[in-house]
């Protein structure tokens, strides 16, 4: 039964990998089409004002997709979910939202919510790096982490 579930899990992961790859290719084609259409249809100044933010948004979505591919690839290799990679994808996704932020369209409350999420993710990433670094140094026989934190419970 366990072997069946492991095989089913791998099939699902490979299928997910295929779908994300297909979506990334389609998004890349969409970027090229919008770029070509924008440069042909609009004067350059109008293209920069109207199409450029959308293209940057699409480009950042492609970067997030590439990071998701990397996360799945590492999962296939190690058969564990690396929390560090998942947190990095979340940081990139929220950063994307901040980069393409339309101040006139959104409230300051939404901006503070995004800022709080970004700070929380950054602190999470820092804790993961500190704990992982401590475990790595302990394995090598080095001194304890200078921060003195207790990261024995963290499984990274």
Short mmCIF file of N, CA, C and O in Angstrom, two decimals, residues 23-156:
data_model
loop_
_atom_site.label_atom_id
_atom_site.label_comp_id
_atom_site.label_asym_id
_atom_site.label_seq_id
_atom_site.Cartn_x
_atom_site.Cartn_y
_atom_site.Cartn_z
N UNK A 23 2.23 26.14 -18.31
CA UNK A 23 1.76 27.49 -17.99
C UNK A 23 2.87 28.53 -18.13
O UNK A 23 2.63 29.65 -18.60
N UNK A 24 4.09 28.17 -17.75
CA UNK A 24 5.21 29.09 -17.89
C UNK A 24 5.51 29.38 -19.37
O UNK A 24 5.79 30.52 -19.74
N UNK A 25 5.46 28.36 -20.18
CA UNK A 25 5.69 28.56 -21.62
C UNK A 25 4.61 29.45 -22.20
O UNK A 25 4.90 30.39 -22.96
N UNK A 26 3.34 29.22 -21.82
CA UNK A 26 2.25 30.06 -22.32
C UNK A 26 2.39 31.50 -21.82
O UNK A 26 2.11 32.45 -22.57
N UNK A 27 2.81 31.67 -20.58
CA UNK A 27 3.01 33.02 -20.04
C UNK A 27 4.14 33.73 -20.78
O UNK A 27 4.04 34.94 -21.07
N UNK A 28 5.19 33.01 -21.11
CA UNK A 28 6.30 33.61 -21.86
C UNK A 28 5.86 34.02 -23.26
O UNK A 28 6.20 35.11 -23.73
N UNK A 29 5.07 33.18 -23.90
CA UNK A 29 4.52 33.52 -25.23
C UNK A 29 3.63 34.75 -25.11
O UNK A 29 3.69 35.65 -25.95
N UNK A 30 2.83 34.81 -24.04
CA UNK A 30 1.96 35.96 -23.81
C UNK A 30 2.77 37.24 -23.64
O UNK A 30 2.40 38.30 -24.15
N UNK A 31 3.89 37.17 -22.94
CA UNK A 31 4.76 38.35 -22.77
C UNK A 31 5.25 38.83 -24.13
O UNK A 31 5.20 40.02 -24.43
N UNK A 32 5.72 37.91 -24.97
CA UNK A 32 6.22 38.30 -26.29
C UNK A 32 5.11 38.88 -27.16
O UNK A 32 5.33 39.87 -27.87
N UNK A 33 3.92 38.31 -27.11
CA UNK A 33 2.79 38.83 -27.89
C UNK A 33 2.42 40.22 -27.42
O UNK A 33 2.23 41.13 -28.24
N UNK A 34 2.31 40.41 -26.10
CA UNK A 34 1.96 41.74 -25.58
C UNK A 34 3.05 42.76 -25.88
O UNK A 34 2.75 43.92 -26.17
N UNK A 35 4.29 42.35 -25.81
CA UNK A 35 5.39 43.24 -26.12
C UNK A 35 5.34 43.67 -27.58
O UNK A 35 5.41 44.86 -27.90
N UNK A 36 5.16 42.72 -28.47
CA UNK A 36 5.09 43.03 -29.90
C UNK A 36 3.87 43.89 -30.19
O UNK A 36 3.97 44.92 -30.87
N UNK A 37 2.72 43.49 -29.67
CA UNK A 37 1.48 44.23 -29.91
C UNK A 37 1.57 45.65 -29.35
O UNK A 37 1.13 46.61 -30.00
N UNK A 38 2.14 45.80 -28.17
CA UNK A 38 2.26 47.12 -27.57
C UNK A 38 3.19 48.03 -28.34
O UNK A 38 2.92 49.22 -28.51
N UNK A 39 4.30 47.48 -28.83
CA UNK A 39 5.25 48.30 -29.58
C UNK A 39 4.72 48.68 -30.95
O UNK A 39 5.03 49.75 -31.47
N UNK A 40 3.90 47.82 -31.55
CA UNK A 40 3.35 48.09 -32.87
C UNK A 40 2.12 49.00 -32.79
O UNK A 40 1.95 49.91 -33.61
N UNK A 41 1.27 48.79 -31.80
CA UNK A 41 -0.02 49.49 -31.73
C UNK A 41 0.04 50.86 -31.09
O UNK A 41 -0.79 51.71 -31.39
N UNK A 42 0.97 51.08 -30.18
CA UNK A 42 0.99 52.33 -29.42
C UNK A 42 2.27 53.11 -29.73
O UNK A 42 3.30 52.52 -30.04
N UNK A 43 2.19 54.43 -29.59
CA UNK A 43 3.44 55.21 -29.59
C UNK A 43 4.24 54.79 -28.35
O UNK A 43 3.70 54.31 -27.36
N UNK A 44 5.54 54.98 -28.41
CA UNK A 44 6.42 54.47 -27.37
C UNK A 44 6.04 55.00 -25.99
O UNK A 44 6.01 54.25 -25.02
N UNK A 45 5.73 56.28 -25.89
CA UNK A 45 5.37 56.87 -24.59
C UNK A 45 4.10 56.24 -24.02
O UNK A 45 4.02 55.91 -22.84
N UNK A 46 3.11 56.01 -24.88
CA UNK A 46 1.87 55.36 -24.42
C UNK A 46 2.14 53.91 -24.04
O UNK A 46 1.54 53.38 -23.10
N UNK A 47 3.02 53.26 -24.78
CA UNK A 47 3.37 51.87 -24.46
C UNK A 47 3.97 51.79 -23.06
O UNK A 47 3.62 50.92 -22.27
N UNK A 48 4.89 52.71 -22.77
CA UNK A 48 5.54 52.71 -21.45
C UNK A 48 4.50 52.95 -20.34
O UNK A 48 4.52 52.29 -19.31
N UNK A 49 3.58 53.87 -20.56
CA UNK A 49 2.59 54.19 -19.54
C UNK A 49 1.54 53.10 -19.36
O UNK A 49 1.13 52.80 -18.24
N UNK A 50 1.09 52.48 -20.47
CA UNK A 50 -0.02 51.54 -20.40
C UNK A 50 0.41 50.07 -20.31
O UNK A 50 -0.15 49.31 -19.52
N UNK A 51 1.35 49.67 -21.11
CA UNK A 51 1.69 48.25 -21.22
C UNK A 51 2.85 47.82 -20.33
O UNK A 51 2.90 46.66 -19.92
N UNK A 52 3.77 48.71 -20.07
CA UNK A 52 4.97 48.34 -19.31
C UNK A 52 4.66 47.74 -17.94
O UNK A 52 5.21 46.69 -17.60
N UNK A 53 3.77 48.35 -17.13
CA UNK A 53 3.47 47.74 -15.82
C UNK A 53 2.88 46.33 -15.95
O UNK A 53 3.20 45.45 -15.15
N UNK A 54 2.05 46.11 -16.97
CA UNK A 54 1.48 44.77 -17.16
C UNK A 54 2.56 43.77 -17.55
O UNK A 54 2.53 42.62 -17.11
N UNK A 55 3.50 44.20 -18.38
CA UNK A 55 4.59 43.30 -18.77
C UNK A 55 5.49 42.96 -17.59
O UNK A 55 5.92 41.81 -17.45
N UNK A 56 5.78 43.93 -16.75
CA UNK A 56 6.58 43.67 -15.56
C UNK A 56 5.85 42.69 -14.65
O UNK A 56 6.46 41.75 -14.10
N UNK A 57 4.55 42.87 -14.49
CA UNK A 57 3.74 41.97 -13.68
C UNK A 57 3.81 40.54 -14.23
O UNK A 57 4.01 39.58 -13.49
N UNK A 58 3.64 40.39 -15.54
CA UNK A 58 3.73 39.06 -16.16
C UNK A 58 5.12 38.45 -15.98
O UNK A 58 5.25 37.25 -15.72
N UNK A 59 6.14 39.27 -16.13
CA UNK A 59 7.51 38.79 -15.96
C UNK A 59 7.73 38.27 -14.54
O UNK A 59 8.33 37.21 -14.34
N UNK A 60 7.22 39.00 -13.55
CA UNK A 60 7.37 38.56 -12.16
C UNK A 60 6.58 37.29 -11.88
O UNK A 60 7.01 36.44 -11.09
N UNK A 61 5.43 37.13 -12.54
CA UNK A 61 4.67 35.90 -12.41
C UNK A 61 5.48 34.73 -12.96
O UNK A 61 5.49 33.63 -12.38
N UNK A 62 6.20 34.95 -14.06
CA UNK A 62 7.05 33.91 -14.63
C UNK A 62 8.16 33.54 -13.65
O UNK A 62 8.48 32.36 -13.46
N UNK A 63 8.74 34.54 -12.98
CA UNK A 63 9.79 34.26 -12.00
C UNK A 63 9.23 33.42 -10.84
O UNK A 63 9.88 32.48 -10.37
N UNK A 64 8.02 33.73 -10.40
CA UNK A 64 7.39 32.95 -9.34
C UNK A 64 7.18 31.51 -9.82
O UNK A 64 7.43 30.55 -9.07
N UNK A 65 6.74 31.35 -11.05
CA UNK A 65 6.56 30.02 -11.61
C UNK A 65 7.86 29.23 -11.67
O UNK A 65 7.90 28.03 -11.39
N UNK A 66 8.94 29.91 -12.02
CA UNK A 66 10.25 29.25 -12.06
C UNK A 66 10.66 28.80 -10.65
O UNK A 66 11.19 27.70 -10.47
N UNK A 67 10.40 29.63 -9.66
CA UNK A 67 10.70 29.24 -8.28
C UNK A 67 9.84 28.05 -7.84
O UNK A 67 10.31 27.18 -7.12
N UNK A 68 8.58 28.02 -8.28
CA UNK A 68 7.74 26.86 -7.97
C UNK A 68 8.29 25.60 -8.62
O UNK A 68 8.28 24.52 -8.02
N UNK A 69 8.77 25.74 -9.86
CA UNK A 69 9.41 24.59 -10.52
C UNK A 69 10.61 24.10 -9.72
O UNK A 69 10.82 22.90 -9.57
N UNK A 70 11.40 25.03 -9.23
CA UNK A 70 12.58 24.67 -8.43
C UNK A 70 12.16 23.94 -7.15
O UNK A 70 12.78 22.96 -6.76
N UNK A 71 11.08 24.42 -6.53
CA UNK A 71 10.58 23.77 -5.31
C UNK A 71 10.15 22.34 -5.59
O UNK A 71 10.46 21.42 -4.83
N UNK A 72 9.44 22.14 -6.70
CA UNK A 72 8.98 20.80 -7.07
C UNK A 72 10.17 19.91 -7.42
O UNK A 72 10.22 18.73 -7.04
N UNK A 73 11.15 20.48 -8.11
CA UNK A 73 12.33 19.71 -8.48
C UNK A 73 13.09 19.24 -7.24
O UNK A 73 13.51 18.08 -7.15
N UNK A 74 13.24 20.11 -6.25
CA UNK A 74 13.92 19.74 -5.01
C UNK A 74 13.10 18.69 -4.26
O UNK A 74 13.65 17.76 -3.67
N UNK A 75 11.76 18.83 -4.30
CA UNK A 75 10.91 17.84 -3.65
C UNK A 75 11.10 16.45 -4.29
O UNK A 75 11.16 15.44 -3.59
N UNK A 76 11.19 16.42 -5.61
CA UNK A 76 11.40 15.14 -6.29
C UNK A 76 12.75 14.52 -5.91
O UNK A 76 12.86 13.31 -5.78
N UNK A 77 13.74 15.37 -5.75
CA UNK A 77 15.08 14.88 -5.43
C UNK A 77 15.16 14.36 -3.99
O UNK A 77 15.66 13.27 -3.75
N UNK A 78 14.67 15.16 -3.03
CA UNK A 78 14.83 14.84 -1.61
C UNK A 78 13.61 14.18 -0.98
O UNK A 78 13.69 13.67 0.12
N UNK A 79 12.46 14.28 -1.64
CA UNK A 79 11.18 13.77 -1.15
C UNK A 79 10.75 14.41 0.17
O UNK A 79 10.07 13.79 0.98
N UNK A 80 11.17 15.65 0.38
CA UNK A 80 10.66 16.45 1.49
C UNK A 80 10.43 17.86 0.98
O UNK A 80 11.08 18.30 0.04
N UNK A 81 9.48 18.54 1.60
CA UNK A 81 9.21 19.92 1.22
C UNK A 81 10.18 20.81 1.98
O UNK A 81 10.23 20.78 3.21
N UNK A 82 10.94 21.61 1.25
CA UNK A 82 11.88 22.54 1.88
C UNK A 82 11.14 23.84 2.17
O UNK A 82 10.79 24.59 1.26
N UNK A 83 10.94 24.08 3.44
CA UNK A 83 10.19 25.25 3.88
C UNK A 83 10.86 26.53 3.41
O UNK A 83 10.19 27.50 3.04
N UNK A 84 12.17 26.53 3.38
CA UNK A 84 12.92 27.73 2.96
C UNK A 84 12.52 28.14 1.55
O UNK A 84 12.27 29.32 1.28
N UNK A 85 12.39 27.18 0.64
CA UNK A 85 12.00 27.51 -0.74
C UNK A 85 10.57 28.00 -0.82
O UNK A 85 10.26 28.92 -1.58
N UNK A 86 9.68 27.41 -0.03
CA UNK A 86 8.29 27.84 -0.04
C UNK A 86 8.17 29.27 0.48
O UNK A 86 7.44 30.10 -0.08
N UNK A 87 8.92 29.59 1.52
CA UNK A 87 8.91 30.95 2.07
C UNK A 87 9.48 31.93 1.04
O UNK A 87 8.96 33.04 0.87
N UNK A 88 10.53 31.54 0.33
CA UNK A 88 11.09 32.40 -0.71
C UNK A 88 10.08 32.67 -1.82
O UNK A 88 9.98 33.81 -2.32
N UNK A 89 9.32 31.67 -2.23
CA UNK A 89 8.28 31.86 -3.25
C UNK A 89 7.24 32.85 -2.74
O UNK A 89 6.80 33.75 -3.46
N UNK A 90 6.85 32.72 -1.47
CA UNK A 90 5.87 33.64 -0.89
C UNK A 90 6.43 35.07 -0.83
O UNK A 90 5.70 36.03 -1.12
N UNK A 91 7.70 35.21 -0.48
CA UNK A 91 8.32 36.54 -0.45
C UNK A 91 8.33 37.15 -1.84
O UNK A 91 8.01 38.33 -2.03
N UNK A 92 8.67 36.35 -2.84
CA UNK A 92 8.67 36.87 -4.22
C UNK A 92 7.26 37.26 -4.66
O UNK A 92 7.07 38.30 -5.30
N UNK A 93 6.26 36.46 -4.29
CA UNK A 93 4.88 36.76 -4.68
C UNK A 93 4.39 38.07 -4.05
O UNK A 93 3.78 38.91 -4.73
N UNK A 94 4.69 38.27 -2.78
CA UNK A 94 4.26 39.52 -2.13
C UNK A 94 5.08 40.69 -2.66
O UNK A 94 4.54 41.79 -2.87
N UNK A 95 6.35 40.48 -2.92
CA UNK A 95 7.18 41.54 -3.50
C UNK A 95 6.65 41.94 -4.87
O UNK A 95 6.66 43.12 -5.23
N UNK A 96 6.20 40.97 -5.63
CA UNK A 96 5.59 41.26 -6.95
C UNK A 96 4.41 42.20 -6.77
O UNK A 96 4.24 43.17 -7.50
N UNK A 97 3.57 41.90 -5.80
CA UNK A 97 2.39 42.73 -5.54
C UNK A 97 2.81 44.15 -5.17
O UNK A 97 2.20 45.12 -5.61
N UNK A 98 3.87 44.27 -4.38
CA UNK A 98 4.34 45.59 -3.97
C UNK A 98 4.94 46.34 -5.16
O UNK A 98 4.72 47.54 -5.33
N UNK A 99 5.68 45.63 -6.02
CA UNK A 99 6.33 46.28 -7.16
C UNK A 99 5.31 46.85 -8.14
O UNK A 99 5.49 47.95 -8.66
N UNK A 100 4.24 46.12 -8.38
CA UNK A 100 3.24 46.60 -9.36
C UNK A 100 2.09 47.33 -8.66
O UNK A 100 1.01 47.46 -9.21
N UNK A 101 2.36 47.80 -7.48
CA UNK A 101 1.35 48.47 -6.66
C UNK A 101 0.82 49.71 -7.35
O UNK A 101 1.59 50.56 -7.79
N UNK A 102 -0.50 49.84 -7.41
CA UNK A 102 -1.14 51.05 -7.92
C UNK A 102 -1.65 51.86 -6.75
O UNK A 102 -2.68 51.54 -6.18
N UNK A 103 -0.93 52.91 -6.40
CA UNK A 103 -1.26 53.68 -5.19
C UNK A 103 -2.66 54.28 -5.29
O UNK A 103 -3.40 54.29 -4.34
N UNK A 104 -3.03 54.77 -6.46
CA UNK A 104 -4.32 55.42 -6.59
C UNK A 104 -5.48 54.43 -6.48
O UNK A 104 -6.58 54.80 -6.08
N UNK A 105 -5.24 53.15 -6.83
CA UNK A 105 -6.31 52.16 -6.83
C UNK A 105 -6.49 51.45 -5.50
O UNK A 105 -7.53 50.88 -5.24
N UNK A 106 -5.50 51.47 -4.65
CA UNK A 106 -5.54 50.68 -3.43
C UNK A 106 -5.45 51.55 -2.19
O UNK A 106 -4.92 52.66 -2.22
N UNK A 107 -5.96 51.02 -1.09
CA UNK A 107 -5.96 51.79 0.15
C UNK A 107 -4.66 51.58 0.92
O UNK A 107 -3.92 50.64 0.67
N UNK A 108 -4.43 52.47 1.86
CA UNK A 108 -3.22 52.34 2.68
C UNK A 108 -3.32 51.12 3.60
O UNK A 108 -2.31 50.54 3.97
N UNK A 109 -4.53 50.71 3.93
CA UNK A 109 -4.71 49.53 4.77
C UNK A 109 -4.18 48.28 4.06
O UNK A 109 -3.54 47.43 4.68
N UNK A 110 -4.42 48.18 2.76
CA UNK A 110 -3.90 47.05 1.99
C UNK A 110 -2.37 47.11 1.94
O UNK A 110 -1.70 46.08 2.01
N UNK A 111 -1.83 48.33 1.82
CA UNK A 111 -0.38 48.48 1.79
C UNK A 111 0.24 48.02 3.11
O UNK A 111 1.25 47.30 3.12
N UNK A 112 -0.36 48.39 4.24
CA UNK A 112 0.16 47.97 5.53
C UNK A 112 0.02 46.45 5.72
O UNK A 112 0.87 45.81 6.33
N UNK A 113 -1.04 45.88 5.18
CA UNK A 113 -1.21 44.42 5.26
C UNK A 113 -0.11 43.71 4.49
O UNK A 113 0.48 42.73 4.99
N UNK A 114 0.19 44.18 3.29
CA UNK A 114 1.28 43.60 2.51
C UNK A 114 2.62 43.77 3.21
O UNK A 114 3.43 42.84 3.23
N UNK A 115 2.83 44.94 3.80
CA UNK A 115 4.09 45.19 4.51
C UNK A 115 4.22 44.24 5.70
O UNK A 115 5.29 43.68 5.94
N UNK A 116 3.13 44.03 6.44
CA UNK A 116 3.17 43.13 7.59
C UNK A 116 3.45 41.69 7.14
O UNK A 116 4.25 40.98 7.78
N UNK A 117 2.83 41.26 6.04
CA UNK A 117 3.09 39.91 5.54
C UNK A 117 4.54 39.77 5.09
O UNK A 117 5.18 38.75 5.35
N UNK A 118 5.06 40.79 4.44
CA UNK A 118 6.44 40.73 3.96
C UNK A 118 7.42 40.69 5.13
O UNK A 118 8.38 39.90 5.12
N UNK A 119 7.18 41.47 6.16
CA UNK A 119 8.04 41.46 7.35
C UNK A 119 7.96 40.10 8.04
O UNK A 119 8.98 39.52 8.44
N UNK A 120 6.74 39.55 8.16
CA UNK A 120 6.58 38.24 8.80
C UNK A 120 7.32 37.15 8.02
O UNK A 120 7.99 36.29 8.62
N UNK A 121 7.22 37.19 6.71
CA UNK A 121 7.93 36.20 5.89
C UNK A 121 9.45 36.38 5.98
O UNK A 121 10.20 35.40 6.02
N UNK A 122 9.89 37.64 6.03
CA UNK A 122 11.33 37.89 6.15
C UNK A 122 11.86 37.36 7.49
O UNK A 122 12.93 36.75 7.53
N UNK A 123 11.11 37.58 8.56
CA UNK A 123 11.52 37.07 9.87
C UNK A 123 11.52 35.54 9.85
O UNK A 123 12.44 34.90 10.37
N UNK A 124 10.50 34.96 9.23
CA UNK A 124 10.44 33.49 9.10
C UNK A 124 11.66 32.97 8.35
O UNK A 124 12.28 31.98 8.77
N UNK A 125 11.99 33.61 7.26
CA UNK A 125 13.15 33.18 6.48
C UNK A 125 14.43 33.31 7.30
O UNK A 125 15.28 32.42 7.29
N UNK A 126 14.55 34.40 8.05
CA UNK A 126 15.73 34.60 8.89
C UNK A 126 15.84 33.50 9.95
O UNK A 126 16.92 32.95 10.18
N UNK A 127 14.71 33.16 10.59
CA UNK A 127 14.72 32.10 11.61
C UNK A 127 15.14 30.78 10.99
O UNK A 127 15.95 30.04 11.56
N UNK A 128 14.62 30.48 9.80
CA UNK A 128 14.99 29.24 9.12
C UNK A 128 16.48 29.22 8.83
O UNK A 128 17.16 28.22 9.07
N UNK A 129 17.02 30.32 8.33
CA UNK A 129 18.45 30.37 8.01
C UNK A 129 19.31 30.25 9.26
O UNK A 129 20.32 29.56 9.26
N UNK A 130 18.91 30.90 10.35
CA UNK A 130 19.68 30.83 11.59
C UNK A 130 19.67 29.40 12.13
O UNK A 130 20.71 28.85 12.49
N UNK A 131 18.50 28.77 12.16
CA UNK A 131 18.39 27.41 12.69
C UNK A 131 19.10 26.41 11.79
O UNK A 131 19.78 25.51 12.27
N UNK A 132 18.96 26.55 10.50
CA UNK A 132 19.63 25.64 9.58
C UNK A 132 21.14 25.81 9.67
O UNK A 132 21.87 24.83 9.70
N UNK A 133 21.59 27.05 9.77
CA UNK A 133 23.02 27.31 9.92
C UNK A 133 23.57 26.71 11.19
O UNK A 133 24.65 26.15 11.22
N UNK A 134 22.80 26.78 12.28
CA UNK A 134 23.24 26.21 13.55
C UNK A 134 23.36 24.70 13.44
O UNK A 134 24.34 24.11 13.86
N UNK A 135 22.35 24.06 12.85
CA UNK A 135 22.41 22.60 12.71
C UNK A 135 23.59 22.20 11.85
O UNK A 135 24.26 21.22 12.12
N UNK A 136 23.86 22.97 10.81
CA UNK A 136 24.97 22.65 9.91
C UNK A 136 26.30 22.78 10.65
O UNK A 136 27.16 21.93 10.54
N UNK A 137 26.45 23.85 11.44
CA UNK A 137 27.70 24.05 12.18
C UNK A 137 27.87 22.98 13.25
O UNK A 137 28.97 22.51 13.51
N UNK A 138 26.76 22.57 13.90
CA UNK A 138 26.85 21.55 14.93
C UNK A 138 27.28 20.22 14.30
O UNK A 138 28.08 19.49 14.86
N UNK A 139 26.76 19.92 13.11
CA UNK A 139 27.15 18.69 12.43
C UNK A 139 28.63 18.69 12.12
O UNK A 139 29.28 17.66 12.11
N UNK A 140 29.17 19.86 11.82
CA UNK A 140 30.59 19.96 11.49
C UNK A 140 31.47 20.02 12.73
O UNK A 140 32.69 20.02 12.65
N UNK A 141 30.85 20.11 13.92
CA UNK A 141 31.62 20.14 15.16
C UNK A 141 32.05 21.54 15.55
O UNK A 141 32.95 21.71 16.36
N UNK A 142 31.43 22.59 14.99
CA UNK A 142 31.79 23.97 15.31
C UNK A 142 31.16 24.38 16.64
O UNK A 142 30.40 23.65 17.26
N UNK A 143 31.44 25.62 17.03
CA UNK A 143 30.87 26.19 18.24
C UNK A 143 29.37 26.40 18.06
O UNK A 143 28.85 26.39 16.95
N UNK A 144 28.69 26.68 19.17
CA UNK A 144 27.27 26.99 19.14
C UNK A 144 27.04 28.29 18.38
O UNK A 144 27.93 29.12 18.25
N UNK A 145 25.84 28.47 17.89
CA UNK A 145 25.45 29.69 17.19
C UNK A 145 25.64 30.89 18.11
O UNK A 145 25.27 30.85 19.28
N UNK A 146 26.19 31.96 17.58
CA UNK A 146 26.47 33.15 18.38
C UNK A 146 25.19 33.77 18.93
O UNK A 146 25.20 34.46 19.93
N UNK A 147 24.06 33.55 18.27
CA UNK A 147 22.81 34.16 18.71
C UNK A 147 22.23 33.46 19.93
O UNK A 147 21.39 34.00 20.61
N UNK A 148 22.67 32.24 20.18
CA UNK A 148 22.20 31.53 21.36
C UNK A 148 20.77 31.06 21.26
O UNK A 148 20.13 30.77 22.27
N UNK A 149 20.19 30.99 20.08
CA UNK A 149 18.81 30.58 19.93
C UNK A 149 18.68 29.08 20.04
O UNK A 149 19.61 28.33 19.78
N UNK A 150 17.51 28.63 20.45
CA UNK A 150 17.24 27.21 20.58
C UNK A 150 16.44 26.77 19.36
O UNK A 150 15.25 27.00 19.28
N UNK A 151 17.08 26.11 18.44
CA UNK A 151 16.45 25.71 17.18
C UNK A 151 16.34 24.19 17.09
O UNK A 151 16.25 23.65 16.00
N UNK A 152 16.35 23.52 18.20
CA UNK A 152 16.32 22.05 18.18
C UNK A 152 15.00 21.54 17.61
O UNK A 152 14.94 20.44 17.08
N UNK A 153 13.91 22.31 17.76
CA UNK A 153 12.61 21.84 17.31
C UNK A 153 12.40 22.05 15.81
O UNK A 153 11.52 21.45 15.24
N UNK A 154 13.19 22.89 15.20
CA UNK A 154 12.97 23.27 13.80
C UNK A 154 13.54 22.19 12.91
O UNK A 154 14.70 21.81 13.02
N UNK A 155 12.73 21.71 12.01
CA UNK A 155 13.14 20.68 11.07
C UNK A 155 13.15 21.29 9.67
O UNK A 155 12.10 21.49 9.09
N UNK A 156 14.29 21.65 9.16
CA UNK A 156 14.39 22.33 7.88
C UNK A 156 14.97 21.40 6.85
O UNK A 156 15.89 20.70 7.07
#
